[in-house]
Amino acid sequence: MNRDTDRLANGPPTPAEVEAKLAAIVRAVLDLPSEMDVTGAEQAAIGTWDSLAHVSLMLALESEFGISIDVTDQVRLTSYRAIRDCLTERR
Amino acid sequence: MNFLEARRVVSSFAGGPPLPLQFALSGTGEPFELYLRAAAAARGRAAEVRFLPFNTLAQALRREPDPAVTEVFLLLPWDFAPETDWRSGVPEAVDAEQVRLRATETAGLLARRGSARLLYLPAALPPVLPDPARNEAQALWLLSLAVELGARTLPPEAFGLGAYLTSGCPVGGSWIGRVAEAAVEAALTPRLEARKVLVTDLDNVVWGGVLAEDGLDGIACEPAGRGARHFVYQSFLRRLQREGTLLAAVSRNDPEVALAAFRSGRLLLQEPDFVAILASYHAKSAQIRELAEHLNLAPDAFVFVDDNPVELAEVTLALPAVPCVAFPQRDDDLATFLATLAGLFPHRTVTAEDRARTDLYRRRLAGLAPSELQGADLTRFLEGLRMRLTIHDRTRGDRARVVQLIDKTNQFNLNGRRYTDEDIGKILNAGGRLFGVTLSDRTGSHGEILACLIGADRVVQALVMSCRVFQRRVEYAFLAWLGAQPNPPRALAWAGTTRNAPLREFLSDVAGPVNGDGVVPLDAAAVAARYAADLALFAVSPA
């Protein structure tokens, strides 16, 4: 509730803010180094991005952005780029 | 708290007292870990979180809880009625009666975990019954089952069907932080013990109007019209009293005026329903304090009801441990008011002892030693009460009252440890002994007022006594009797609590100064000799 109020007060996050949060979430959930550029990250290329980490990633995105990600979306959000595009569409 | 904030809170947390936590749910619990640790850290606690393996909640309920860990259950409808689990699909047919039987059995298992905190998430159910109306009724019945167990209800929208079907985690990401907050809040909130005494004002509360001004004929207390609110309140007090709550009245009136109302026959409540009716012009906090001393109860056992904000403020300031509840000025506020009181006086079970409590305390007040009596005078006073102790060996047979006494007594309690009937059964099966003591005197019976559980190693594990018989030397007499029996106890398992100072004083008398918690040795023969005079105050008989 407070988050919604804050969001209304501060306005929607800018694309740069969304990207910064997304990168932080991806690094945190997948246990990647803080200096790593994750904008090209794909599930197939990152060893720690297993099915369990994918569930954690989806839940973290839902938590952070206050959204609900349907199963059909979850199965295709297997890269940083796909997630970013999905978040952009929902804004 | 969202994901990144939870990470920040956890990583910047400098540490604090541990909070061992078992977060029990039938689905996947691991996604909650970060949020539980963050919610605890935000409250200065270092959560040590454990989860159950997936889908093992039913088995966990059949195991003994670990007393060192606070259990928080996140319950869903299918934990009571597995047929309603979305992950199993919609069953071909469901026997609604069987569903209810199984659900009731699960509720029974949960009810036995007295210290567990329960959260209930009333998730939407799949249409398992052919009639949508019956399906909805089933959902409401399951909700009522959880509420009856004392579960805190979460918003239904916290359930995420997508998350549940995908990962087994029943809460979607946008709610997970809030559910974790509720879980930690529940874990850190002490379970409220029922209050014991409801102290009520009279004018414009028990009846409508001011007795001294309006006269007996001018007050309103009938079920309809001006008196309706007061009639309903009286009927509620009557129910509380029958369940074991002590009622007391404090009123700024002349005593004979207040009593005349109860003797008029116009009121639902009668004078004997009250343990005391105090009518004086002293401050109400002073009257409550005096009553607490006479009943040997701490102020936090009391609740005060008045319609006057000044009186409420005066009691709140003088006795902060006493919850003060304002009597409603409008009929529309009556339901909330009664719900508040009901929450302060929950009674899950009602025993014969509960029903007789007012009489027992009235006798206690009648037999109370005047405070100025000391030494020989006090002994003469106690001798004049013609007290009789009946000592029951409860090692075999019915022990329900003794278990309840151990479970409910706070002040005269050896260590504050709570035991289930099953716990006590195990100690007795291993060679332990259990005693219950009944006290009576010239004023009548005070019921079973003392319980003592001794382990096979002759260490007293539990010793409790009802505070309504303080000052009568019962505890010294019982220990003198016990010390003279074959295989007397060799020690007592003492632990200090915030409320058992009376037991500490007693223990210091009988076993020497108490330093820290632990097993305190007892010289039984010396105790039997030293307190023989106390034992002589009683006629003692085995049951």
mmCIF file with all atom_site columns, N, CA, C and O in Angstrom, chain B residues 428-467:
data_model
loop_
_atom_site.group_PDB
_atom_site.id
_atom_site.type_symbol
_atom_site.label_atom_id
_atom_site.label_alt_id
_atom_site.label_comp_id
_atom_site.label_asym_id
_atom_site.label_entity_id
_atom_site.label_seq_id
_atom_site.pdbx_PDB_ins_code
_atom_site.Cartn_x
_atom_site.Cartn_y
_atom_site.Cartn_z
_atom_site.occupancy
_atom_site.B_iso_or_equiv
_atom_site.pdbx_formal_charge
_atom_site.auth_seq_id
_atom_site.auth_comp_id
_atom_site.auth_asym_id
_atom_site.auth_atom_id
_atom_site.pdbx_PDB_model_num
ATOM 1   N N  . LEU B 1 428 ? 5.473   -39.581 33.861 1.00 0.00 ? 428 LEU B N  1
ATOM 2   C CA . LEU B 1 428 ? 4.891   -40.556 34.796 1.00 0.00 ? 428 LEU B CA 1
ATOM 3   C C  . LEU B 1 428 ? 5.210   -41.982 34.352 1.00 0.00 ? 428 LEU B C  1
ATOM 4   O O  . LEU B 1 428 ? 5.546   -42.842 35.177 1.00 0.00 ? 428 LEU B O  1
ATOM 5   N N  . ASN B 1 429 ? 5.150   -42.236 33.044 1.00 0.00 ? 429 ASN B N  1
ATOM 6   C CA . ASN B 1 429 ? 5.453   -43.588 32.553 1.00 0.00 ? 429 ASN B CA 1
ATOM 7   C C  . ASN B 1 429 ? 6.905   -43.963 32.821 1.00 0.00 ? 429 ASN B C  1
ATOM 8   O O  . ASN B 1 429 ? 7.236   -45.138 32.927 1.00 0.00 ? 429 ASN B O  1
ATOM 9   N N  . ALA B 1 430 ? 7.756   -42.940 32.920 1.00 0.00 ? 430 ALA B N  1
ATOM 10  C CA . ALA B 1 430 ? 9.178   -43.215 33.181 1.00 0.00 ? 430 ALA B CA 1
ATOM 11  C C  . ALA B 1 430 ? 9.452   -43.374 34.680 1.00 0.00 ? 430 ALA B C  1
ATOM 12  O O  . ALA B 1 430 ? 10.607  -43.503 35.083 1.00 0.00 ? 430 ALA B O  1
ATOM 13  N N  . GLY B 1 431 ? 8.404   -43.332 35.504 1.00 0.00 ? 431 GLY B N  1
ATOM 14  C CA . GLY B 1 431 ? 8.614   -43.547 36.944 1.00 0.00 ? 431 GLY B CA 1
ATOM 15  C C  . GLY B 1 431 ? 8.387   -42.304 37.786 1.00 0.00 ? 431 GLY B C  1
ATOM 16  O O  . GLY B 1 431 ? 8.687   -42.298 38.983 1.00 0.00 ? 431 GLY B O  1
ATOM 17  N N  . GLY B 1 432 ? 7.847   -41.250 37.188 1.00 0.00 ? 432 GLY B N  1
ATOM 18  C CA . GLY B 1 432 ? 7.592   -40.020 37.935 1.00 0.00 ? 432 GLY B CA 1
ATOM 19  C C  . GLY B 1 432 ? 6.333   -40.126 38.789 1.00 0.00 ? 432 GLY B C  1
ATOM 20  O O  . GLY B 1 432 ? 5.606   -41.124 38.741 1.00 0.00 ? 432 GLY B O  1
ATOM 21  N N  . ARG B 1 433 ? 6.090   -39.063 39.568 1.00 0.00 ? 433 ARG B N  1
ATOM 22  C CA . ARG B 1 433 ? 4.901   -39.027 40.428 1.00 0.00 ? 433 ARG B CA 1
ATOM 23  C C  . ARG B 1 433 ? 4.220   -37.662 40.296 1.00 0.00 ? 433 ARG B C  1
ATOM 24  O O  . ARG B 1 433 ? 4.899   -36.655 40.044 1.00 0.00 ? 433 ARG B O  1
ATOM 25  N N  . LEU B 1 434 ? 2.913   -37.663 40.479 1.00 0.00 ? 434 LEU B N  1
ATOM 26  C CA . LEU B 1 434 ? 2.145   -36.417 40.343 1.00 0.00 ? 434 LEU B CA 1
ATOM 27  C C  . LEU B 1 434 ? 1.173   -36.316 41.510 1.00 0.00 ? 434 LEU B C  1
ATOM 28  O O  . LEU B 1 434 ? 0.434   -37.273 41.788 1.00 0.00 ? 434 LEU B O  1
ATOM 29  N N  . PHE B 1 435 ? 1.201   -35.148 42.187 1.00 0.00 ? 435 PHE B N  1
ATOM 30  C CA . PHE B 1 435 ? 0.280   -34.931 43.309 1.00 0.00 ? 435 PHE B CA 1
ATOM 31  C C  . PHE B 1 435 ? -0.599  -33.705 43.032 1.00 0.00 ? 435 PHE B C  1
ATOM 32  O O  . PHE B 1 435 ? -0.148  -32.730 42.443 1.00 0.00 ? 435 PHE B O  1
ATOM 33  N N  . GLY B 1 436 ? -1.833  -33.823 43.491 1.00 0.00 ? 436 GLY B N  1
ATOM 34  C CA . GLY B 1 436 ? -2.723  -32.673 43.495 1.00 0.00 ? 436 GLY B CA 1
ATOM 35  C C  . GLY B 1 436 ? -3.218  -32.487 44.927 1.00 0.00 ? 436 GLY B C  1
ATOM 36  O O  . GLY B 1 436 ? -3.396  -33.471 45.649 1.00 0.00 ? 436 GLY B O  1
ATOM 37  N N  . VAL B 1 437 ? -3.408  -31.238 45.326 1.00 0.00 ? 437 VAL B N  1
ATOM 38  C CA . VAL B 1 437 ? -3.815  -30.972 46.714 1.00 0.00 ? 437 VAL B CA 1
ATOM 39  C C  . VAL B 1 437 ? -5.092  -30.142 46.721 1.00 0.00 ? 437 VAL B C  1
ATOM 40  O O  . VAL B 1 437 ? -5.176  -29.115 46.041 1.00 0.00 ? 437 VAL B O  1
ATOM 41  N N  . THR B 1 438 ? -6.071  -30.618 47.486 1.00 0.00 ? 438 THR B N  1
ATOM 42  C CA . THR B 1 438 ? -7.339  -29.895 47.638 1.00 0.00 ? 438 THR B CA 1
ATOM 43  C C  . THR B 1 438 ? -7.366  -29.244 49.017 1.00 0.00 ? 438 THR B C  1
ATOM 44  O O  . THR B 1 438 ? -6.944  -29.859 49.993 1.00 0.00 ? 438 THR B O  1
ATOM 45  N N  . LEU B 1 439 ? -7.841  -28.017 49.066 1.00 0.00 ? 439 LEU B N  1
ATOM 46  C CA . LEU B 1 439 ? -7.937  -27.311 50.355 1.00 0.00 ? 439 LEU B CA 1
ATOM 47  C C  . LEU B 1 439 ? -9.407  -27.011 50.648 1.00 0.00 ? 439 LEU B C  1
ATOM 48  O O  . LEU B 1 439 ? -10.154 -26.576 49.773 1.00 0.00 ? 439 LEU B O  1
ATOM 49  N N  . SER B 1 440 ? -9.779  -27.249 51.905 1.00 0.00 ? 440 SER B N  1
ATOM 50  C CA . SER B 1 440 ? -11.100 -26.785 52.346 1.00 0.00 ? 440 SER B CA 1
ATOM 51  C C  . SER B 1 440 ? -10.936 -26.167 53.732 1.00 0.00 ? 440 SER B C  1
ATOM 52  O O  . SER B 1 440 ? -9.934  -26.396 54.417 1.00 0.00 ? 440 SER B O  1
ATOM 53  N N  . ASP B 1 441 ? -11.906 -25.369 54.121 1.00 0.00 ? 441 ASP B N  1
ATOM 54  C CA . ASP B 1 441 ? -11.868 -24.797 55.464 1.00 0.00 ? 441 ASP B CA 1
ATOM 55  C C  . ASP B 1 441 ? -13.301 -24.535 55.913 1.00 0.00 ? 441 ASP B C  1
ATOM 56  O O  . ASP B 1 441 ? -14.252 -24.985 55.242 1.00 0.00 ? 441 ASP B O  1
ATOM 57  N N  . ARG B 1 442 ? -13.444 -23.811 56.981 1.00 0.00 ? 442 ARG B N  1
ATOM 58  C CA . ARG B 1 442 ? -14.798 -23.646 57.527 1.00 0.00 ? 442 ARG B CA 1
ATOM 59  C C  . ARG B 1 442 ? -15.721 -22.908 56.564 1.00 0.00 ? 442 ARG B C  1
ATOM 60  O O  . ARG B 1 442 ? -16.937 -22.969 56.693 1.00 0.00 ? 442 ARG B O  1
ATOM 61  N N  . THR B 1 443 ? -15.149 -22.220 55.583 1.00 0.00 ? 443 THR B N  1
ATOM 62  C CA . THR B 1 443 ? -16.003 -21.495 54.642 1.00 0.00 ? 443 THR B CA 1
ATOM 63  C C  . THR B 1 443 ? -16.398 -22.363 53.447 1.00 0.00 ? 443 THR B C  1
ATOM 64  O O  . THR B 1 443 ? -17.230 -21.977 52.648 1.00 0.00 ? 443 THR B O  1
ATOM 65  N N  . GLY B 1 444 ? -15.783 -23.542 53.303 1.00 0.00 ? 444 GLY B N  1
ATOM 66  C CA . GLY B 1 444 ? -16.122 -24.422 52.178 1.00 0.00 ? 444 GLY B CA 1
ATOM 67  C C  . GLY B 1 444 ? -14.874 -24.900 51.461 1.00 0.00 ? 444 GLY B C  1
ATOM 68  O O  . GLY B 1 444 ? -13.749 -24.735 51.952 1.00 0.00 ? 444 GLY B O  1
ATOM 69  N N  . SER B 1 445 ? -15.070 -25.486 50.271 1.00 0.00 ? 445 SER B N  1
ATOM 70  C CA . SER B 1 445 ? -13.931 -26.032 49.527 1.00 0.00 ? 445 SER B CA 1
ATOM 71  C C  . SER B 1 445 ? -13.325 -24.977 48.613 1.00 0.00 ? 445 SER B C  1
ATOM 72  O O  . SER B 1 445 ? -14.043 -24.183 47.999 1.00 0.00 ? 445 SER B O  1
ATOM 73  N N  . HIS B 1 446 ? -11.997 -24.983 48.528 1.00 0.00 ? 446 HIS B N  1
ATOM 74  C CA . HIS B 1 446 ? -11.297 -24.090 47.592 1.00 0.00 ? 446 HIS B CA 1
ATOM 75  C C  . HIS B 1 446 ? -10.850 -24.832 46.346 1.00 0.00 ? 446 HIS B C  1
ATOM 76  O O  . HIS B 1 446 ? -10.170 -24.267 45.495 1.00 0.00 ? 446 HIS B O  1
ATOM 77  N N  . GLY B 1 447 ? -11.197 -26.123 46.264 1.00 0.00 ? 447 GLY B N  1
ATOM 78  C CA . GLY B 1 447 ? -10.846 -26.905 45.075 1.00 0.00 ? 447 GLY B CA 1
ATOM 79  C C  . GLY B 1 447 ? -9.395  -27.365 45.102 1.00 0.00 ? 447 GLY B C  1
ATOM 80  O O  . GLY B 1 447 ? -8.689  -27.251 46.115 1.00 0.00 ? 447 GLY B O  1
ATOM 81  N N  . GLU B 1 448 ? -8.953  -27.881 43.968 1.00 0.00 ? 448 GLU B N  1
ATOM 82  C CA . GLU B 1 448 ? -7.580  -28.393 43.854 1.00 0.00 ? 448 GLU B CA 1
ATOM 83  C C  . GLU B 1 448 ? -6.661  -27.199 43.587 1.00 0.00 ? 448 GLU B C  1
ATOM 84  O O  . GLU B 1 448 ? -6.773  -26.559 42.537 1.00 0.00 ? 448 GLU B O  1
ATOM 85  N N  . ILE B 1 449 ? -5.808  -26.889 44.532 1.00 0.00 ? 449 ILE B N  1
ATOM 86  C CA . ILE B 1 449 ? -5.086  -25.610 44.474 1.00 0.00 ? 449 ILE B CA 1
ATOM 87  C C  . ILE B 1 449 ? -3.572  -25.763 44.347 1.00 0.00 ? 449 ILE B C  1
ATOM 88  O O  . ILE B 1 449 ? -2.863  -24.769 44.223 1.00 0.00 ? 449 ILE B O  1
ATOM 89  N N  . LEU B 1 450 ? -3.084  -26.974 44.419 1.00 0.00 ? 450 LEU B N  1
ATOM 90  C CA . LEU B 1 450 ? -1.625  -27.148 44.325 1.00 0.00 ? 450 LEU B CA 1
ATOM 91  C C  . LEU B 1 450 ? -1.346  -28.397 43.498 1.00 0.00 ? 450 LEU B C  1
ATOM 92  O O  . LEU B 1 450 ? -2.075  -29.388 43.588 1.00 0.00 ? 450 LEU B O  1
ATOM 93  N N  . ALA B 1 451 ? -0.303  -28.330 42.683 1.00 0.00 ? 451 ALA B N  1
ATOM 94  C CA . ALA B 1 451 ? 0.106   -29.487 41.887 1.00 0.00 ? 451 ALA B CA 1
ATOM 95  C C  . ALA B 1 451 ? 1.618   -29.628 41.965 1.00 0.00 ? 451 ALA B C  1
ATOM 96  O O  . ALA B 1 451 ? 2.344   -28.626 42.003 1.00 0.00 ? 451 ALA B O  1
ATOM 97  N N  . CYS B 1 452 ? 2.061   -30.872 42.006 1.00 0.00 ? 452 CYS B N  1
ATOM 98  C CA . CYS B 1 452 ? 3.503   -31.120 42.106 1.00 0.00 ? 452 CYS B CA 1
ATOM 99  C C  . CYS B 1 452 ? 3.862   -32.332 41.252 1.00 0.00 ? 452 CYS B C  1
ATOM 100 O O  . CYS B 1 452 ? 3.283   -33.409 41.421 1.00 0.00 ? 452 CYS B O  1
ATOM 101 N N  . LEU B 1 453 ? 4.783   -32.135 40.323 1.00 0.00 ? 453 LEU B N  1
ATOM 102 C CA . LEU B 1 453 ? 5.230   -33.206 39.422 1.00 0.00 ? 453 LEU B CA 1
ATOM 103 C C  . LEU B 1 453 ? 6.690   -33.513 39.744 1.00 0.00 ? 453 LEU B C  1
ATOM 104 O O  . LEU B 1 453 ? 7.547   -32.626 39.722 1.00 0.00 ? 453 LEU B O  1
ATOM 105 N N  . ILE B 1 454 ? 6.949   -34.778 40.054 1.00 0.00 ? 454 ILE B N  1
ATOM 106 C CA . ILE B 1 454 ? 8.310   -35.187 40.436 1.00 0.00 ? 454 ILE B CA 1
ATOM 107 C C  . ILE B 1 454 ? 8.808   -36.209 39.420 1.00 0.00 ? 454 ILE B C  1
ATOM 108 O O  . ILE B 1 454 ? 8.105   -37.188 39.114 1.00 0.00 ? 454 ILE B O  1
ATOM 109 N N  . GLY B 1 455 ? 10.010  -35.998 38.885 1.00 0.00 ? 455 GLY B N  1
ATOM 110 C CA . GLY B 1 455 ? 10.577  -36.922 37.916 1.00 0.00 ? 455 GLY B CA 1
ATOM 111 C C  . GLY B 1 455 ? 11.079  -38.194 38.591 1.00 0.00 ? 455 GLY B C  1
ATOM 112 O O  . GLY B 1 455 ? 11.192  -38.266 39.832 1.00 0.00 ? 455 GLY B O  1
ATOM 113 N N  . ALA B 1 456 ? 11.388  -39.197 37.765 1.00 0.00 ? 456 ALA B N  1
ATOM 114 C CA . ALA B 1 456 ? 11.886  -40.467 38.303 1.00 0.00 ? 456 ALA B CA 1
ATOM 115 C C  . ALA B 1 456 ? 13.205  -40.254 39.051 1.00 0.00 ? 456 ALA B C  1
ATOM 116 O O  . ALA B 1 456 ? 13.565  -41.043 39.923 1.00 0.00 ? 456 ALA B O  1
ATOM 117 N N  . ASP B 1 457 ? 13.913  -39.156 38.732 1.00 0.00 ? 457 ASP B N  1
ATOM 118 C CA . ASP B 1 457 ? 15.192  -38.876 39.403 1.00 0.00 ? 457 ASP B CA 1
ATOM 119 C C  . ASP B 1 457 ? 14.997  -38.093 40.708 1.00 0.00 ? 457 ASP B C  1
ATOM 120 O O  . ASP B 1 457 ? 15.950  -37.581 41.279 1.00 0.00 ? 457 ASP B O  1
ATOM 121 N N  . ARG B 1 458 ? 13.739  -37.985 41.162 1.00 0.00 ? 458 ARG B N  1
ATOM 122 C CA . ARG B 1 458 ? 13.364  -37.322 42.423 1.00 0.00 ? 458 ARG B CA 1
ATOM 123 C C  . ARG B 1 458 ? 13.621  -35.810 42.382 1.00 0.00 ? 458 ARG B C  1
ATOM 124 O O  . ARG B 1 458 ? 13.809  -35.166 43.421 1.00 0.00 ? 458 ARG B O  1
ATOM 125 N N  . VAL B 1 459 ? 13.638  -35.263 41.187 1.00 0.00 ? 459 VAL B N  1
ATOM 126 C CA . VAL B 1 459 ? 13.737  -33.801 41.057 1.00 0.00 ? 459 VAL B CA 1
ATOM 127 C C  . VAL B 1 459 ? 12.331  -33.268 40.762 1.00 0.00 ? 459 VAL B C  1
ATOM 128 O O  . VAL B 1 459 ? 11.650  -33.782 39.860 1.00 0.00 ? 459 VAL B O  1
ATOM 129 N N  . VAL B 1 460 ? 11.893  -32.275 41.525 1.00 0.00 ? 460 VAL B N  1
ATOM 130 C CA . VAL B 1 460 ? 10.569  -31.683 41.301 1.00 0.00 ? 460 VAL B CA 1
ATOM 131 C C  . VAL B 1 460 ? 10.619  -30.895 39.993 1.00 0.00 ? 460 VAL B C  1
ATOM 132 O O  . VAL B 1 460 ? 11.396  -29.946 39.850 1.00 0.00 ? 460 VAL B O  1
ATOM 133 N N  . GLN B 1 461 ? 9.797   -31.304 39.021 1.00 0.00 ? 461 GLN B N  1
ATOM 134 C CA . GLN B 1 461 ? 9.794   -30.670 37.701 1.00 0.00 ? 461 GLN B CA 1
ATOM 135 C C  . GLN B 1 461 ? 8.782   -29.524 37.638 1.00 0.00 ? 461 GLN B C  1
ATOM 136 O O  . GLN B 1 461 ? 8.967   -28.563 36.900 1.00 0.00 ? 461 GLN B O  1
ATOM 137 N N  . ALA B 1 462 ? 7.704   -29.682 38.376 1.00 0.00 ? 462 ALA B N  1
ATOM 138 C CA . ALA B 1 462 ? 6.678   -28.626 38.381 1.00 0.00 ? 462 ALA B CA 1
ATOM 139 C C  . ALA B 1 462 ? 6.097   -28.521 39.783 1.00 0.00 ? 462 ALA B C  1
ATOM 140 O O  . ALA B 1 462 ? 5.810   -29.544 40.416 1.00 0.00 ? 462 ALA B O  1
ATOM 141 N N  . LEU B 1 463 ? 5.984   -27.299 40.258 1.00 0.00 ? 463 LEU B N  1
ATOM 142 C CA . LEU B 1 463 ? 5.318   -27.049 41.539 1.00 0.00 ? 463 LEU B CA 1
ATOM 143 C C  . LEU B 1 463 ? 4.560   -25.746 41.363 1.00 0.00 ? 463 LEU B C  1
ATOM 144 O O  . LEU B 1 463 ? 5.176   -24.702 41.123 1.00 0.00 ? 463 LEU B O  1
ATOM 145 N N  . VAL B 1 464 ? 3.266   -25.828 41.430 1.00 0.00 ? 464 VAL B N  1
ATOM 146 C CA . VAL B 1 464 ? 2.453   -24.620 41.245 1.00 0.00 ? 464 VAL B CA 1
ATOM 147 C C  . VAL B 1 464 ? 1.369   -24.579 42.319 1.00 0.00 ? 464 VAL B C  1
ATOM 148 O O  . VAL B 1 464 ? 0.944   -25.620 42.829 1.00 0.00 ? 464 VAL B O  1
ATOM 149 N N  . MET B 1 465 ? 0.955   -23.374 42.659 1.00 0.00 ? 465 MET B N  1
ATOM 150 C CA . MET B 1 465 ? -0.134  -23.234 43.623 1.00 0.00 ? 465 MET B CA 1
ATOM 151 C C  . MET B 1 465 ? -0.973  -22.014 43.240 1.00 0.00 ? 465 MET B C  1
ATOM 152 O O  . MET B 1 465 ? -0.436  -20.983 42.814 1.00 0.00 ? 465 MET B O  1
ATOM 153 N N  . SER B 1 466 ? -2.254  -22.166 43.382 1.00 0.00 ? 466 SER B N  1
ATOM 154 C CA . SER B 1 466 ? -3.160  -21.071 43.054 1.00 0.00 ? 466 SER B CA 1
ATOM 155 C C  . SER B 1 466 ? -2.916  -19.904 44.011 1.00 0.00 ? 466 SER B C  1
ATOM 156 O O  . SER B 1 466 ? -2.826  -20.084 45.227 1.00 0.00 ? 466 SER B O  1
ATOM 157 N N  . CYS B 1 467 ? -2.835  -18.703 43.446 1.00 0.00 ? 467 CYS B N  1
ATOM 158 C CA . CYS B 1 467 ? -2.513  -17.547 44.283 1.00 0.00 ? 467 CYS B CA 1
ATOM 159 C C  . CYS B 1 467 ? -3.662  -17.178 45.212 1.00 0.00 ? 467 CYS B C  1
ATOM 160 O O  . CYS B 1 467 ? -3.485  -16.399 46.133 1.00 0.00 ? 467 CYS B O  1
#
